mmCIF file of C-alpha atoms and ligand atoms in Angstrom:
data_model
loop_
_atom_site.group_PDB
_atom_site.id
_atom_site.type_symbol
_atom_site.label_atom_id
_atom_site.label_comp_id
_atom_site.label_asym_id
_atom_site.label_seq_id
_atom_site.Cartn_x
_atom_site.Cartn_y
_atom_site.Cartn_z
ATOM 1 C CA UNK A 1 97.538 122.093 130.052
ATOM 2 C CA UNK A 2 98.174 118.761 128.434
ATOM 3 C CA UNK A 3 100.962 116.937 129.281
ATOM 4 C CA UNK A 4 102.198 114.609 126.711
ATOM 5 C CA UNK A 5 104.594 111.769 127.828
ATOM 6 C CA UNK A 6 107.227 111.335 125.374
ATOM 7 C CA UNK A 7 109.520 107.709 125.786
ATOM 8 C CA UNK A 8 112.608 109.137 123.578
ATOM 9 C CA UNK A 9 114.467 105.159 122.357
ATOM 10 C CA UNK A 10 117.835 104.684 121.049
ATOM 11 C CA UNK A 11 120.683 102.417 120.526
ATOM 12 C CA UNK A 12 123.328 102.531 122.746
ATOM 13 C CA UNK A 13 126.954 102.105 122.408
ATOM 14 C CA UNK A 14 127.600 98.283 123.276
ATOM 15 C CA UNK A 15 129.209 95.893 121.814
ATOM 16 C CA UNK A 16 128.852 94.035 119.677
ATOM 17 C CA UNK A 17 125.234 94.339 119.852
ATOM 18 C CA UNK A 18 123.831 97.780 120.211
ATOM 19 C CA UNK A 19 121.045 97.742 122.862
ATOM 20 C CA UNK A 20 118.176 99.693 123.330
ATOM 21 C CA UNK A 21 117.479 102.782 126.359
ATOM 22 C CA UNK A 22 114.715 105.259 126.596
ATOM 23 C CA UNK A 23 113.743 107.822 129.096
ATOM 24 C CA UNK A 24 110.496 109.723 129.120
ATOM 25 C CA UNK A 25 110.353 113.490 128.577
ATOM 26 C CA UNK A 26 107.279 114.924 129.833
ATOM 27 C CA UNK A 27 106.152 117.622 127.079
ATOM 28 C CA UNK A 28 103.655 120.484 128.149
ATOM 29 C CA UNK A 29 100.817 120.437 125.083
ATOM 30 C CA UNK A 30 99.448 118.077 122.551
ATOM 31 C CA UNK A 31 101.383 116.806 119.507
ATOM 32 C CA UNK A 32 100.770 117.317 115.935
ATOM 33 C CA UNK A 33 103.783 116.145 114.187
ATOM 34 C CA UNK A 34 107.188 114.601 114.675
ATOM 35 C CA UNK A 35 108.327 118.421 114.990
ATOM 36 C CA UNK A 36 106.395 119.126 118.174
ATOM 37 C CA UNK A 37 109.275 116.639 119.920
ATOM 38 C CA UNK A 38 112.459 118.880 121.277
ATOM 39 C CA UNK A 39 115.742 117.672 120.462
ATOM 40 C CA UNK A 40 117.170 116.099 123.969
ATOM 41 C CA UNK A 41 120.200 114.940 125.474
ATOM 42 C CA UNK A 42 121.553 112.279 127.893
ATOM 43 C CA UNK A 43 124.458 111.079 129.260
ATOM 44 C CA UNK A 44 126.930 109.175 127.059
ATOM 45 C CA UNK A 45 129.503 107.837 129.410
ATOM 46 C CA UNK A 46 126.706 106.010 131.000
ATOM 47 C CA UNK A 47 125.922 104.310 127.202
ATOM 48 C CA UNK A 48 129.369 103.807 125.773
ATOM 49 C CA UNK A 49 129.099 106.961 123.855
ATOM 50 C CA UNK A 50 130.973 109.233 125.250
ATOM 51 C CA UNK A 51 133.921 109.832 128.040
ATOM 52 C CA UNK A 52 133.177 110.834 131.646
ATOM 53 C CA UNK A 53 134.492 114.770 130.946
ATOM 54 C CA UNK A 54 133.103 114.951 128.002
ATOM 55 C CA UNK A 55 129.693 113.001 128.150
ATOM 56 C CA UNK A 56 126.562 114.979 126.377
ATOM 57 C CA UNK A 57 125.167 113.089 123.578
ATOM 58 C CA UNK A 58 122.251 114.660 121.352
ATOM 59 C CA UNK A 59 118.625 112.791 120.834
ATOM 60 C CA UNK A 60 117.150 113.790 117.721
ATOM 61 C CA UNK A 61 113.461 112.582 117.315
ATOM 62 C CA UNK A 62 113.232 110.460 113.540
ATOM 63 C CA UNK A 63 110.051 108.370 114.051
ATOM 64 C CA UNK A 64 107.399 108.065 116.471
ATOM 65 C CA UNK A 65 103.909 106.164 117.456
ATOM 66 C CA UNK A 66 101.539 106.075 119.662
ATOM 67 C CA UNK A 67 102.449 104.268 122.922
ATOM 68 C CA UNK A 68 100.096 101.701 123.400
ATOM 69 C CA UNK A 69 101.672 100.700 126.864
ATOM 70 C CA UNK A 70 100.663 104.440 128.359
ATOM 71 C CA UNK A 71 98.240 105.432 126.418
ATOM 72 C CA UNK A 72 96.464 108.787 125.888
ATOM 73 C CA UNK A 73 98.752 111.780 125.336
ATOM 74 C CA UNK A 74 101.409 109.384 125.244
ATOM 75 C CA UNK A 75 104.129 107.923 122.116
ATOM 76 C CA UNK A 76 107.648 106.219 121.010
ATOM 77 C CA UNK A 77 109.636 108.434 120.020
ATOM 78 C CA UNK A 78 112.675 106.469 117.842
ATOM 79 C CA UNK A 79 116.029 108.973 117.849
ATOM 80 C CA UNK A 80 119.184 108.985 116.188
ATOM 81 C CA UNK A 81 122.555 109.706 118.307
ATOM 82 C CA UNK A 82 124.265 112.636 117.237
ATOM 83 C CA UNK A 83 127.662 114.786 119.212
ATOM 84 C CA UNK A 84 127.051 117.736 120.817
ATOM 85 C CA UNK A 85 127.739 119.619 117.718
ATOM 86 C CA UNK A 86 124.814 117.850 115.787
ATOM 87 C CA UNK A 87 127.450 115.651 113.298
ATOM 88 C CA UNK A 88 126.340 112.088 112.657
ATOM 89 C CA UNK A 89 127.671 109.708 116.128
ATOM 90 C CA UNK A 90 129.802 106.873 115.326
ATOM 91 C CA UNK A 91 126.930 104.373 116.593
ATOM 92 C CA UNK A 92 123.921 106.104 114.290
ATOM 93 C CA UNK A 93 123.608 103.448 112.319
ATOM 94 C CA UNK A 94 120.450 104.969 111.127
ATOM 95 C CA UNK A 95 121.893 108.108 109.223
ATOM 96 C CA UNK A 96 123.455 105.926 106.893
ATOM 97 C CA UNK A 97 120.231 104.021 105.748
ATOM 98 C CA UNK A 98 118.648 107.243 105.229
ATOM 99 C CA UNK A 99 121.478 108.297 103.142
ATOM 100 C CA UNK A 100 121.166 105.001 100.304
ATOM 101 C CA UNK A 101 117.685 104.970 100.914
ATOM 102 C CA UNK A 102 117.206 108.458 99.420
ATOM 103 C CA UNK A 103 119.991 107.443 96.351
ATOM 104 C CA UNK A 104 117.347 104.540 95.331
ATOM 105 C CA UNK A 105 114.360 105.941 96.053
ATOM 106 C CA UNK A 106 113.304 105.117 92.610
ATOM 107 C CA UNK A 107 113.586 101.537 93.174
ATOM 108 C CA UNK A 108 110.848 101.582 95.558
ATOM 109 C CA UNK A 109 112.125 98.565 97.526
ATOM 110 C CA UNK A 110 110.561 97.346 100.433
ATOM 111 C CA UNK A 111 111.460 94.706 103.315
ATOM 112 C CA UNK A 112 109.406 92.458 105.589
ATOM 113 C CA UNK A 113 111.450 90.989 108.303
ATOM 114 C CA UNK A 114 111.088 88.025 110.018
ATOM 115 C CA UNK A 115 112.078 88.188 113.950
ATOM 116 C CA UNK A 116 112.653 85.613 115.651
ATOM 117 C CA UNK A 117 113.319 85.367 119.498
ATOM 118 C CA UNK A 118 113.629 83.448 122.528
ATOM 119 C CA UNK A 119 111.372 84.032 126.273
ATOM 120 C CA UNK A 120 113.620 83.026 128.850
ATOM 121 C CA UNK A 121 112.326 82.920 132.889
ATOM 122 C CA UNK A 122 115.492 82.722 134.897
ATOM 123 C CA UNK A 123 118.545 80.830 132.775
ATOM 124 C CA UNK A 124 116.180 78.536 130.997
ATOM 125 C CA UNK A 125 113.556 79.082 127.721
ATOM 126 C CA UNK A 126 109.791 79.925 129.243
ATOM 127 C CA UNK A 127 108.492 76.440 130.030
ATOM 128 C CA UNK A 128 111.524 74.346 129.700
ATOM 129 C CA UNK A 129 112.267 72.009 133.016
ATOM 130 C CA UNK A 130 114.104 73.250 136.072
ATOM 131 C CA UNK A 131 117.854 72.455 134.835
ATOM 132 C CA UNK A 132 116.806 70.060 132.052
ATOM 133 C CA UNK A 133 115.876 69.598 129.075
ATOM 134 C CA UNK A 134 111.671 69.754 127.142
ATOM 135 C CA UNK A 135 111.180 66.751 124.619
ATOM 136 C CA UNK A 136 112.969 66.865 121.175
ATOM 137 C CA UNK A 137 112.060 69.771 118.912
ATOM 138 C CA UNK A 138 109.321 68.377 116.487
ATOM 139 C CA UNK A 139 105.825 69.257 117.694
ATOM 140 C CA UNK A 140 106.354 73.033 119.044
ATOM 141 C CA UNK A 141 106.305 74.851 115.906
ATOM 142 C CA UNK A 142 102.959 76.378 115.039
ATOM 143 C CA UNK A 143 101.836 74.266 118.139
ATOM 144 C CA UNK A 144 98.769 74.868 120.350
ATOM 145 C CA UNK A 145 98.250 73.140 123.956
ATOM 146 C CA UNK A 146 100.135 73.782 127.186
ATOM 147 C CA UNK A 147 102.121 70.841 126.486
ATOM 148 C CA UNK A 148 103.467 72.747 123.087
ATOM 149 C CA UNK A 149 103.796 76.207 123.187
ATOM 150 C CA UNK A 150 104.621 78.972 125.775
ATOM 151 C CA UNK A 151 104.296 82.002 126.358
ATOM 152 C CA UNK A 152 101.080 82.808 124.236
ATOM 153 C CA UNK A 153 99.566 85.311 126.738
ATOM 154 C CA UNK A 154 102.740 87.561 126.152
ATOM 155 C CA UNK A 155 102.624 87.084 122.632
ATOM 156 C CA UNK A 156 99.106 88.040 121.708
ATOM 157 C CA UNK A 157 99.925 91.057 124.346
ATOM 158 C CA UNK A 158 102.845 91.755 122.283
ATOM 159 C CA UNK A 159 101.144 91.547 118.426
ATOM 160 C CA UNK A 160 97.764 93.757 120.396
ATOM 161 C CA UNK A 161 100.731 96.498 121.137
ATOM 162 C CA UNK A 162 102.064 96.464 117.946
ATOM 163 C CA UNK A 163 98.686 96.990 116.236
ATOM 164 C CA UNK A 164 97.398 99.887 118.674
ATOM 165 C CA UNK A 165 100.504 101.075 118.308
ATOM 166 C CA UNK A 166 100.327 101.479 114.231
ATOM 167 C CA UNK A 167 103.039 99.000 113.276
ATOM 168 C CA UNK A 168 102.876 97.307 110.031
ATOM 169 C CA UNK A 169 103.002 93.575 111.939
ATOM 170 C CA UNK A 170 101.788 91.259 109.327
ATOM 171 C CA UNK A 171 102.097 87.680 111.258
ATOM 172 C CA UNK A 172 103.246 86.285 114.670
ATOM 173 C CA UNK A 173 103.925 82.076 115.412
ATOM 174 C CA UNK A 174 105.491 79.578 117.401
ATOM 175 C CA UNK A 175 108.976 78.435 116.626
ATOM 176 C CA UNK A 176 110.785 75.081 116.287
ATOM 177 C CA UNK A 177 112.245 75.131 120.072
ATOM 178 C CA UNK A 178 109.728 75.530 122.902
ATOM 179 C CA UNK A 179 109.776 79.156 124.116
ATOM 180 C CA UNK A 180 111.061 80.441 121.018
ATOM 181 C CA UNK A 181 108.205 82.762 118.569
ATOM 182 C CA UNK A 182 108.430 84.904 115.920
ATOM 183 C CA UNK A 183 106.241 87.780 114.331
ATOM 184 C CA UNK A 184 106.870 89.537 111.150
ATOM 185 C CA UNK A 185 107.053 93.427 109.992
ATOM 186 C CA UNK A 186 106.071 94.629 106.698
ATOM 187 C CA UNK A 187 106.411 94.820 103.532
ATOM 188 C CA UNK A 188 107.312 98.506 104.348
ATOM 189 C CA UNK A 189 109.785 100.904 102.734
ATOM 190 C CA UNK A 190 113.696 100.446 104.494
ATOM 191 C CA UNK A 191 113.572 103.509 106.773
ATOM 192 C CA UNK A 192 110.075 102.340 108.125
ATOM 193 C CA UNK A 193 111.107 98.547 108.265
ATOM 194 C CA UNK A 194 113.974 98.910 110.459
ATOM 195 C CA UNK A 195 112.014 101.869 112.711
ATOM 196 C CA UNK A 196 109.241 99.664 113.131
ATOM 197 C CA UNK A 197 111.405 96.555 114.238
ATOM 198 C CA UNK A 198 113.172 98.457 116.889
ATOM 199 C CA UNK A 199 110.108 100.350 118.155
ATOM 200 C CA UNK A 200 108.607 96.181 118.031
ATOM 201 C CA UNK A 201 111.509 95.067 119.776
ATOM 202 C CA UNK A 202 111.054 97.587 122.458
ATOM 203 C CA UNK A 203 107.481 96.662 123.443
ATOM 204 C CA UNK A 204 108.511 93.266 123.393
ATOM 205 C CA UNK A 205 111.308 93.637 126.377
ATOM 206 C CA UNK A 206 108.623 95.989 127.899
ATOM 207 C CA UNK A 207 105.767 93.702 128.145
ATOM 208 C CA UNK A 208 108.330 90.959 129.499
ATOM 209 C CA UNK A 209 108.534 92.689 132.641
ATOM 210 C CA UNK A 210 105.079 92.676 132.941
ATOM 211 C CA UNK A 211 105.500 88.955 133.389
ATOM 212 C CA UNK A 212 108.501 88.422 134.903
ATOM 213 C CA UNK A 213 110.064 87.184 131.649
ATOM 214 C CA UNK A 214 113.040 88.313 129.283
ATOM 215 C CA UNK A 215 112.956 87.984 125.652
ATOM 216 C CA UNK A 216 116.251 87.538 123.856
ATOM 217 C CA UNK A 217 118.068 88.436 120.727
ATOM 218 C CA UNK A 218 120.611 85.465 121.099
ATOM 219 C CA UNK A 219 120.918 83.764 117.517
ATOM 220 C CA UNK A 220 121.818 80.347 119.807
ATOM 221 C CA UNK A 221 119.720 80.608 122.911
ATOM 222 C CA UNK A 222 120.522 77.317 123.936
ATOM 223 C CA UNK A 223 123.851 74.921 122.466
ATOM 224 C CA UNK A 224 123.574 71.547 121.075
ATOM 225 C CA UNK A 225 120.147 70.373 118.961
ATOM 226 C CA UNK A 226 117.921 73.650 119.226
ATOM 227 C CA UNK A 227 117.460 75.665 116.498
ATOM 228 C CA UNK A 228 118.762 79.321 116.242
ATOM 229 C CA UNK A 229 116.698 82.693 115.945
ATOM 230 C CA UNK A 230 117.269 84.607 113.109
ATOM 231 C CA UNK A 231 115.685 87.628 111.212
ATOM 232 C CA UNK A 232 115.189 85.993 108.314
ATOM 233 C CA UNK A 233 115.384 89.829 106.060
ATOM 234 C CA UNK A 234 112.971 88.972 102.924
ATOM 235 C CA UNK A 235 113.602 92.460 100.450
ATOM 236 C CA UNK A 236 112.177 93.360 96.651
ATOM 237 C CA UNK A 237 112.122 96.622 94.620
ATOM 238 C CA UNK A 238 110.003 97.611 91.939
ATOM 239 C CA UNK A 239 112.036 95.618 88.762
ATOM 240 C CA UNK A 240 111.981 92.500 91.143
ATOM 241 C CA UNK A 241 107.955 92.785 91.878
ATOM 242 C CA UNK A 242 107.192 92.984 87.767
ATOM 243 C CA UNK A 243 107.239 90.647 85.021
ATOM 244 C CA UNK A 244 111.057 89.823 84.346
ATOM 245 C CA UNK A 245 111.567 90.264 88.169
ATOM 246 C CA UNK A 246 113.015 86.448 88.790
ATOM 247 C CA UNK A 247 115.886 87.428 86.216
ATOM 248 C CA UNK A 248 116.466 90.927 88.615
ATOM 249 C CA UNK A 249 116.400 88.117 91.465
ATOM 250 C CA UNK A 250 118.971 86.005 89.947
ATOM 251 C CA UNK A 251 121.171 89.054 89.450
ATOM 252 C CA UNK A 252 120.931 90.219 92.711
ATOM 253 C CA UNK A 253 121.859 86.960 94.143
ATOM 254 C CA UNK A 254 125.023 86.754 92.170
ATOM 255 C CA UNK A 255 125.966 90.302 93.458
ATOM 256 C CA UNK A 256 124.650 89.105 96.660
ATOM 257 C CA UNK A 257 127.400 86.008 95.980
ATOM 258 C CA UNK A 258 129.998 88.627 96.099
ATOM 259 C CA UNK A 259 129.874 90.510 99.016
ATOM 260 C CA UNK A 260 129.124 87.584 101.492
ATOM 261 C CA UNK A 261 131.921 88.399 103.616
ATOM 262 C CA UNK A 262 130.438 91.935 103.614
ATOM 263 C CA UNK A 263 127.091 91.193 104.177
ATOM 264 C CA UNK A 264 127.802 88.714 107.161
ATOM 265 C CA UNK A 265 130.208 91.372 108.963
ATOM 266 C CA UNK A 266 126.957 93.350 109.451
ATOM 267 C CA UNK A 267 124.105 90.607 109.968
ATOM 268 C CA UNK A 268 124.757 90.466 113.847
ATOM 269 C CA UNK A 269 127.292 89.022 116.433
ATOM 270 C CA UNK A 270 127.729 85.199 117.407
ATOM 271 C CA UNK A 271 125.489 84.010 114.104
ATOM 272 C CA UNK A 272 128.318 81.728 113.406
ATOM 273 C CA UNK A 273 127.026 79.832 116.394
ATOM 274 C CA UNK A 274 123.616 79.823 114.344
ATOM 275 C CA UNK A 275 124.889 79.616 110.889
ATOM 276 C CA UNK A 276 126.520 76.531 110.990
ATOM 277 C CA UNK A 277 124.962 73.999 108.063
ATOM 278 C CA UNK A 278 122.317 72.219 110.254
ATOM 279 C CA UNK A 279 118.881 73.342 111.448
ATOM 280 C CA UNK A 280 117.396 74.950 108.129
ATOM 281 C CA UNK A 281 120.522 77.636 107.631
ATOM 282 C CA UNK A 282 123.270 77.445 105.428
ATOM 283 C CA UNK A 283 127.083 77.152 106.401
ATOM 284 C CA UNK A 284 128.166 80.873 107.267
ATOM 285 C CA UNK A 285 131.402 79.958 105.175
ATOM 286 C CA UNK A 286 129.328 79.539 102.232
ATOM 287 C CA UNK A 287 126.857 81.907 99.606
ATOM 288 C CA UNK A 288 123.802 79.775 98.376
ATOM 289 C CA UNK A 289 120.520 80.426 96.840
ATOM 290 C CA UNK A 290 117.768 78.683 95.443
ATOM 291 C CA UNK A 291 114.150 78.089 94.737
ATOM 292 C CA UNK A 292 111.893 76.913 97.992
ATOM 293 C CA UNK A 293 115.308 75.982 99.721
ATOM 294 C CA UNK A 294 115.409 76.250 103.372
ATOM 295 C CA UNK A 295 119.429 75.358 103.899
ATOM 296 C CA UNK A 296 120.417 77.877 101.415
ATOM 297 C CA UNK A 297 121.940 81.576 101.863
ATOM 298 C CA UNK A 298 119.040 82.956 100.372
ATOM 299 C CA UNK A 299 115.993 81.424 99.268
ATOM 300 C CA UNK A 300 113.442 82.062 96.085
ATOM 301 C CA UNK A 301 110.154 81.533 97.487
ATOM 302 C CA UNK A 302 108.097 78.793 95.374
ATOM 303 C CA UNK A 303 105.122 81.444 94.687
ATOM 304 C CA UNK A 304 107.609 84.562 93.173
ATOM 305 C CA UNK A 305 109.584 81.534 91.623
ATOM 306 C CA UNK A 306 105.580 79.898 89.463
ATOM 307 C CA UNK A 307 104.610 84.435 89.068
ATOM 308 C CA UNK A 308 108.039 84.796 87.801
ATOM 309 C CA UNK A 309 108.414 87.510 89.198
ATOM 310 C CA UNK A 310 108.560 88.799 93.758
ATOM 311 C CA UNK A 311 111.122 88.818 96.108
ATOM 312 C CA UNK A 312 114.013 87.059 98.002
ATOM 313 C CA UNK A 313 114.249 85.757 101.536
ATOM 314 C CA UNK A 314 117.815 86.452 103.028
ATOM 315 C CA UNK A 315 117.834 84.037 105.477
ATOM 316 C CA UNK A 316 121.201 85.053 107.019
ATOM 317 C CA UNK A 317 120.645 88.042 109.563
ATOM 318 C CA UNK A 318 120.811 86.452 112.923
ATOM 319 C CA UNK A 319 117.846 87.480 115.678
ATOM 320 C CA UNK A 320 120.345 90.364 117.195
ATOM 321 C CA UNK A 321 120.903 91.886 114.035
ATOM 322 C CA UNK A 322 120.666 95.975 113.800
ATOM 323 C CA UNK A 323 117.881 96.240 110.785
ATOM 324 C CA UNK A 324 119.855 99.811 109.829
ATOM 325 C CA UNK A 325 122.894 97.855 108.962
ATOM 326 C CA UNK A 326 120.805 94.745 107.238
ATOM 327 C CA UNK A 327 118.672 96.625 105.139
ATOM 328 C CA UNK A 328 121.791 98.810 104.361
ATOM 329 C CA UNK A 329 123.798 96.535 103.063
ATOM 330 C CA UNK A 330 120.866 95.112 100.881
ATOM 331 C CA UNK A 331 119.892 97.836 99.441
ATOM 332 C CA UNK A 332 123.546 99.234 98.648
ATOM 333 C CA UNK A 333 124.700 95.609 96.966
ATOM 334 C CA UNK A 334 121.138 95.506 94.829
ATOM 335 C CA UNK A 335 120.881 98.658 93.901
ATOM 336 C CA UNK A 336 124.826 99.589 93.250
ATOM 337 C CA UNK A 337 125.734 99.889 89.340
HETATM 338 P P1 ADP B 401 108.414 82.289 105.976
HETATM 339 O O1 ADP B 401 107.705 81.363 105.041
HETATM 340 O O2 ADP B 401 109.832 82.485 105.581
HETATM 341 O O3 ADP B 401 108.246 81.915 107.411
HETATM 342 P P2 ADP B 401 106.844 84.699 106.666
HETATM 343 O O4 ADP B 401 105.440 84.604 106.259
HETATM 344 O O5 ADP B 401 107.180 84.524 108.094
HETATM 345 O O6 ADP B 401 107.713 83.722 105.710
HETATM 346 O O7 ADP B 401 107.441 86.126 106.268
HETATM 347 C C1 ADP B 401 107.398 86.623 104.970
HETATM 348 C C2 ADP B 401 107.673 88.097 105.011
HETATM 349 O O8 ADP B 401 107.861 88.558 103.677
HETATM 350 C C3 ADP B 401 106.551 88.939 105.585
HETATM 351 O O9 ADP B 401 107.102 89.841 106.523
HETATM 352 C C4 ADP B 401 106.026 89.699 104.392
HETATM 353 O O10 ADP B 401 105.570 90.981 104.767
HETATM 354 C C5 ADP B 401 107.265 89.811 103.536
HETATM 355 N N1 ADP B 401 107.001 90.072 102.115
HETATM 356 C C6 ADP B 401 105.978 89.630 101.352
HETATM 357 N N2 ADP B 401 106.062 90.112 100.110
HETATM 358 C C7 ADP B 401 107.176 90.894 100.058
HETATM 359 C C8 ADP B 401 107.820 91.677 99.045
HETATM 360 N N3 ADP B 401 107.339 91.741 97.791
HETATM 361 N N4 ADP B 401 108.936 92.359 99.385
HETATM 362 C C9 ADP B 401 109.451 92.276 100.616
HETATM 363 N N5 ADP B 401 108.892 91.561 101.605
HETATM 364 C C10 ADP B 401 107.772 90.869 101.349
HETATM 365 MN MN1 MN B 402 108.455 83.162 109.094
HETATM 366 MN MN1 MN B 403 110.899 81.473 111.563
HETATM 367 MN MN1 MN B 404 111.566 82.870 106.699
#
């Protein structure tokens, strides 16, 4: 009989960032559909989800892909958290995406994110000098040369897993700071966005061990002159992508205005380290937006800003940030009456 080896991912109970886990289920048979995968359990005091007496938490299979890593007979399989008696857990950030996502289905909305993130080998960025410091940031992004960039092999291993694996990766470069890269996910609808980032993100931390390297969420790696990693979150729905959408844009960026304080609660821990004026962001203390502007809140890209109509780049979710909450929050502020 087949055996099927099912990797079963989900976020765990730290904080403040939730981090990824997965065990492997081995499944006798083949699989046909995202029903085929048993509801499973593990161990929550182990994960910050539970107390020692108390400790079974429930795995319920949401999304899954092939897993490019293993193979034949072999996929993802993303889960959502739930207690034993199969109520929503306090860290399922999920449930509540799926919940606004299904109120404005009718907007059609759709998000590409941006991740950004940061190889480290040992306590310094992939190619960075025992102890000290590489030249002053300038020449790395979109770089090429061993001088500039590195890190490549991982990251054309990375964007060949995403693709084998079925994700909608649309782009992948080098960043400002040496060791720092970024690829992108989407357009794609909010449930499938945010799956496909954390299914992304694990391949990424799993093809680091191949060589010897961690990638990190930190939104400020390194202190001092570097620039941050962010997730820059760009979003649009239907009234935004037609004629008339720039006024829909405007709108949305005044309700945007608003609920800063909101909005920044949920776009990931320590970004006021990365928010901070300099470095193409915009103060975390204050709610900008404009057109082409790369030190603003939110930016209006030049292209929707000529059609007149597109979509806006939220440029405030920091590299860390839980794409559940993000998207979330964006579509709950646009879409509210
Ligand atoms: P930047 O110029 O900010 O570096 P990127 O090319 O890295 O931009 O990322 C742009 C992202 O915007 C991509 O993920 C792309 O899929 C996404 N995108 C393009 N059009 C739309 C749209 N109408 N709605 C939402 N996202 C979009
Ligand atoms: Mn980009
Ligand atoms: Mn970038
Ligand atoms: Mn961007």
């Amino acid at each position: 009989m087949t055996k099927t080896k099912a990797e079963y991912i989900w976020l765990d109970g730290h904080q403040p960032t939730q981090k990824l886990r997965s065990k492997t289920k081995i499944i006798n048979g083949s699989i046909e559909n995202l029903k085929d995968f048993p509801t499973w359990g593990f161990d929550g005091s182990s994960t910050n989800q539970a107390e020692g007496k108390d400790s079974d938490c429930m795995l319920k299979p949401v999304y899954y892909t092939p897993d490019p890593i293993r193979g034949e007979n072999s996929f993802l399989i993303m889960c959502e958290v739930l207690n034993p008696d199969g109520s929503k857990h306090s860290t399922n950030s999920r449930a509540n995406l799926v919940k606004v996502s299904k109120k404005y289905k009718n907007e059609v909305a759709w998000f590409g994110i941006e991740q950004e993130y940061t190889l480290f080998q040992g306590r310094s960025p992939l190619g960075w000098p025992e102890g000290g410091y590489p030249a002053p940031q300038g020449p790395f992004y979109c770089g090429v040369g061993a001088d500039e960039v590195f890190g490549r092999d991982i990251v054309e291993e990375h964007l060949e897993l995403c693709i084998e694996a079925g994700l909608e990766i649309s782009g992948i470069n080098a960043e400002v700071m040496p060791g720092q890269w970024e690829y992108q996910i989407g357009p794609l609808d909010p449930l499938e966005s945010a799956d496909q980032i954390w299914i992304s993100r694990w391949l990424l931390y799993r093809i680091s061990e191949e060589f010897g390297v961690s990638a990190t969420l930190h939104p400020k790696p390194v202190k001092g002159d570097w620039n941050g990693a962010g997730a820059h979150t760009n979003f649009s729905t239907k009234a935004m992508r037609s004629p008339g959408g720039l006024e829909v844009i405007k709108k949305t960026c005044e309700k945007l205005n608003k609920k800063h304080n909101e909005h920044i609660a949920v776009y990931g821990a320590h970004n006021e380290e990365r928010l901070t004026g300099l470095h193409e962001t915009c103060s975390i203390k204050e709610f900008q937006y404009g057109v082409s502007d790369r030190g603003a809140s939110i930016r209006i890209p030049m292209q929707t800003s000529n059609d007149g109509y597109g979509y806006l780049e939220d440029r405030r979710p920091s590299a860390n940030m839980d794409p559940y909450k993000v998207c979330y929050a964006l579509l709950k502020t646009s879409c509210e009456k």
